[in-house]
PDB file of N, CA and C in Angstrom:
ATOM      1  N   GLN A   1      19.081  86.488 -17.386  1.00 88.00           N
ATOM      2  CA  GLN A   1      19.998  85.509 -16.839  1.00 88.00           C
ATOM      3  C   GLN A   1      21.367  85.681 -17.469  1.00 88.00           C
ATOM      4  N   ALA A   2      22.382  85.260 -16.721  1.00 89.00           N
ATOM      5  CA  ALA A   2      23.759  85.383 -17.204  1.00 89.00           C
ATOM      6  C   ALA A   2      24.510  84.095 -16.890  1.00 89.00           C
ATOM      7  N   PRO A   3      25.455  83.719 -17.734  1.00 93.00           N
ATOM      8  CA  PRO A   3      26.276  82.544 -17.438  1.00 93.00           C
ATOM      9  C   PRO A   3      27.112  82.792 -16.178  1.00 93.00           C
ATOM     10  N   LEU A   4      27.375  81.746 -15.432  1.00 91.00           N
ATOM     11  CA  LEU A   4      28.125  81.887 -14.187  1.00 91.00           C
ATOM     12  C   LEU A   4      29.508  82.492 -14.403  1.00 91.00           C
ATOM     13  N   HIS A   5      30.185  82.138 -15.503  1.00 89.00           N
ATOM     14  CA  HIS A   5      31.533  82.660 -15.722  1.00 89.00           C
ATOM     15  C   HIS A   5      31.556  84.168 -15.956  1.00 89.00           C
ATOM     16  N   SER A   6      30.417  84.763 -16.230  1.00 89.00           N
ATOM     17  CA  SER A   6      30.386  86.207 -16.458  1.00 89.00           C
ATOM     18  C   SER A   6      30.150  86.996 -15.167  1.00 89.00           C
ATOM     19  N   LEU A   7      29.860  86.317 -14.078  1.00 89.00           N
ATOM     20  CA  LEU A   7      29.618  86.992 -12.807  1.00 89.00           C
ATOM     21  C   LEU A   7      30.933  87.202 -12.070  1.00 89.00           C
ATOM     22  N   SER A   8      31.115  88.378 -11.513  1.00 88.00           N
ATOM     23  CA  SER A   8      32.331  88.694 -10.774  1.00 88.00           C
ATOM     24  C   SER A   8      32.091  88.472  -9.286  1.00 88.00           C
ATOM     25  N   ILE A   9      32.955  87.686  -8.673  1.00 90.00           N
ATOM     26  CA  ILE A   9      32.836  87.410  -7.242  1.00 90.00           C
ATOM     27  C   ILE A   9      33.555  88.493  -6.440  1.00 90.00           C
ATOM     28  N   LEU A  10      34.693  88.942  -6.957  1.00 92.00           N
ATOM     29  CA  LEU A  10      35.510  89.932  -6.259  1.00 92.00           C
ATOM     30  C   LEU A  10      35.251  91.332  -6.799  1.00 92.00           C
ATOM     31  N   PRO A  11      35.386  92.330  -5.931  1.00 94.00           N
ATOM     32  CA  PRO A  11      35.347  93.708  -6.431  1.00 94.00           C
ATOM     33  C   PRO A  11      36.532  93.939  -7.376  1.00 94.00           C
ATOM     34  N   GLU A  12      36.398  94.876  -8.298  1.00 93.00           N
ATOM     35  CA  GLU A  12      37.429  95.119  -9.312  1.00 93.00           C
ATOM     36  C   GLU A  12      38.788  95.427  -8.694  1.00 93.00           C
ATOM     37  N   GLN A  13      38.827  96.211  -7.619  1.00 96.00           N
ATOM     38  CA  GLN A  13      40.099  96.570  -6.978  1.00 96.00           C
ATOM     39  C   GLN A  13      40.794  95.331  -6.411  1.00 96.00           C
ATOM     40  N   GLU A  14      40.052  94.449  -5.773  1.00 95.00           N
ATOM     41  CA  GLU A  14      40.639  93.233  -5.206  1.00 95.00           C
ATOM     42  C   GLU A  14      41.071  92.268  -6.313  1.00 95.00           C
ATOM     43  N   ARG A  15      40.303  92.197  -7.367  1.00 92.00           N
ATOM     44  CA  ARG A  15      40.659  91.341  -8.509  1.00 92.00           C
ATOM     45  C   ARG A  15      41.968  91.819  -9.142  1.00 92.00           C
ATOM     46  N   THR A  16      42.100  93.130  -9.311  1.00 93.00           N
ATOM     47  CA  THR A  16      43.332  93.698  -9.861  1.00 93.00           C
ATOM     48  C   THR A  16      44.509  93.418  -8.946  1.00 93.00           C
ATOM     49  N   GLN A  17      44.318  93.537  -7.650  1.00 94.00           N
ATOM     50  CA  GLN A  17      45.391  93.269  -6.700  1.00 94.00           C
ATOM     51  C   GLN A  17      45.869  91.829  -6.826  1.00 94.00           C
ATOM     52  N   LEU A  18      44.957  90.896  -6.927  1.00 91.00           N
ATOM     53  CA  LEU A  18      45.332  89.488  -7.026  1.00 91.00           C
ATOM     54  C   LEU A  18      46.003  89.167  -8.352  1.00 91.00           C
ATOM     55  N   ILE A  19      45.451  89.665  -9.437  1.00 90.00           N
ATOM     56  CA  ILE A  19      45.947  89.287 -10.759  1.00 90.00           C
ATOM     57  C   ILE A  19      47.186  90.079 -11.159  1.00 90.00           C
ATOM     58  N   VAL A  20      47.236  91.360 -10.846  1.00 93.00           N
ATOM     59  CA  VAL A  20      48.333  92.212 -11.309  1.00 93.00           C
ATOM     60  C   VAL A  20      49.399  92.395 -10.227  1.00 93.00           C
ATOM     61  N   ASP A  21      49.007  92.903  -9.069  1.00 92.00           N
ATOM     62  CA  ASP A  21      49.979  93.261  -8.033  1.00 92.00           C
ATOM     63  C   ASP A  21      50.686  92.039  -7.458  1.00 92.00           C
ATOM     64  N   PHE A  22      49.944  91.028  -7.034  1.00 91.00           N
ATOM     65  CA  PHE A  22      50.555  89.847  -6.427  1.00 91.00           C
ATOM     66  C   PHE A  22      51.307  89.014  -7.453  1.00 91.00           C
ATOM     67  N   ASN A  23      50.996  89.181  -8.710  1.00 89.00           N
ATOM     68  CA  ASN A  23      51.635  88.391  -9.756  1.00 89.00           C
ATOM     69  C   ASN A  23      52.887  89.068 -10.320  1.00 89.00           C
ATOM     70  N   ALA A  24      53.191  90.265  -9.861  1.00 89.00           N
ATOM     71  CA  ALA A  24      54.370  90.998 -10.343  1.00 89.00           C
ATOM     72  C   ALA A  24      55.603  90.493  -9.597  1.00 89.00           C
ATOM     73  N   THR A  25      56.117  89.348 -10.022  1.00 87.00           N
ATOM     74  CA  THR A  25      57.207  88.695  -9.300  1.00 87.00           C
ATOM     75  C   THR A  25      58.495  88.625 -10.106  1.00 87.00           C
ATOM     76  N   SER A  26      58.601  89.380 -11.174  1.00 88.00           N
ATOM     77  CA  SER A  26      59.818  89.315 -11.982  1.00 88.00           C
ATOM     78  C   SER A  26      60.975  89.952 -11.220  1.00 88.00           C
ATOM     79  N   LEU A  27      62.122  89.315 -11.299  1.00 84.00           N
ATOM     80  CA  LEU A  27      63.319  89.783 -10.612  1.00 84.00           C
ATOM     81  C   LEU A  27      64.508  89.739 -11.555  1.00 84.00           C
ATOM     82  N   ASP A  28      65.470  90.601 -11.307  1.00 86.00           N
ATOM     83  CA  ASP A  28      66.739  90.513 -12.012  1.00 86.00           C
ATOM     84  C   ASP A  28      67.565  89.423 -11.347  1.00 86.00           C
ATOM     85  N   TYR A  29      68.347  88.726 -12.123  1.00 80.00           N
ATOM     86  CA  TYR A  29      69.193  87.663 -11.580  1.00 80.00           C
ATOM     87  C   TYR A  29      70.506  87.647 -12.344  1.00 80.00           C
ATOM     88  N   PRO A  30      71.559  87.155 -11.688  1.00 81.00           N
ATOM     89  CA  PRO A  30      72.854  87.117 -12.373  1.00 81.00           C
ATOM     90  C   PRO A  30      72.831  86.107 -13.513  1.00 81.00           C
ATOM     91  N   VAL A  31      73.222  86.535 -14.702  1.00 84.00           N
ATOM     92  CA  VAL A  31      73.169  85.648 -15.865  1.00 84.00           C
ATOM     93  C   VAL A  31      74.304  84.635 -15.875  1.00 84.00           C
ATOM     94  N   GLU A  32      75.378  84.871 -15.094  1.00 87.00           N
ATOM     95  CA  GLU A  32      76.496  83.934 -15.065  1.00 87.00           C
ATOM     96  C   GLU A  32      76.258  82.758 -14.126  1.00 87.00           C
ATOM     97  N   GLN A  33      75.282  82.846 -13.266  1.00 84.00           N
ATOM     98  CA  GLN A  33      75.068  81.821 -12.255  1.00 84.00           C
ATOM     99  C   GLN A  33      73.869  80.953 -12.630  1.00 84.00           C
ATOM    100  N   THR A  34      74.000  79.650 -12.364  1.00 83.00           N
ATOM    101  CA  THR A  34      72.890  78.739 -12.636  1.00 83.00           C
ATOM    102  C   THR A  34      71.879  78.799 -11.498  1.00 83.00           C
ATOM    103  N   ILE A  35      70.718  78.253 -11.715  1.00 76.00           N
ATOM    104  CA  ILE A  35      69.669  78.261 -10.700  1.00 76.00           C
ATOM    105  C   ILE A  35      70.094  77.476  -9.467  1.00 76.00           C
ATOM    106  N   HIS A  36      70.743  76.351  -9.657  1.00 81.00           N
ATOM    107  CA  HIS A  36      71.095  75.487  -8.526  1.00 81.00           C
ATOM    108  C   HIS A  36      72.439  75.840  -7.901  1.00 81.00           C
ATOM    109  N   GLY A  37      73.035  76.921  -8.296  1.00 67.00           N
ATOM    110  CA  GLY A  37      74.172  77.402  -7.555  1.00 67.00           C
ATOM    111  C   GLY A  37      75.466  77.382  -8.223  1.00 67.00           C
TER     112      GLY A  37
END
């Protein structure tokens, strides 16, 4: 038997896509400008 948290629901490739690829949202932004304009 294994604890539920140790079971993988997604295949490794899909898990990597969700955690790494979709989460890569860093962008360059102008440092002189504020967020609200």
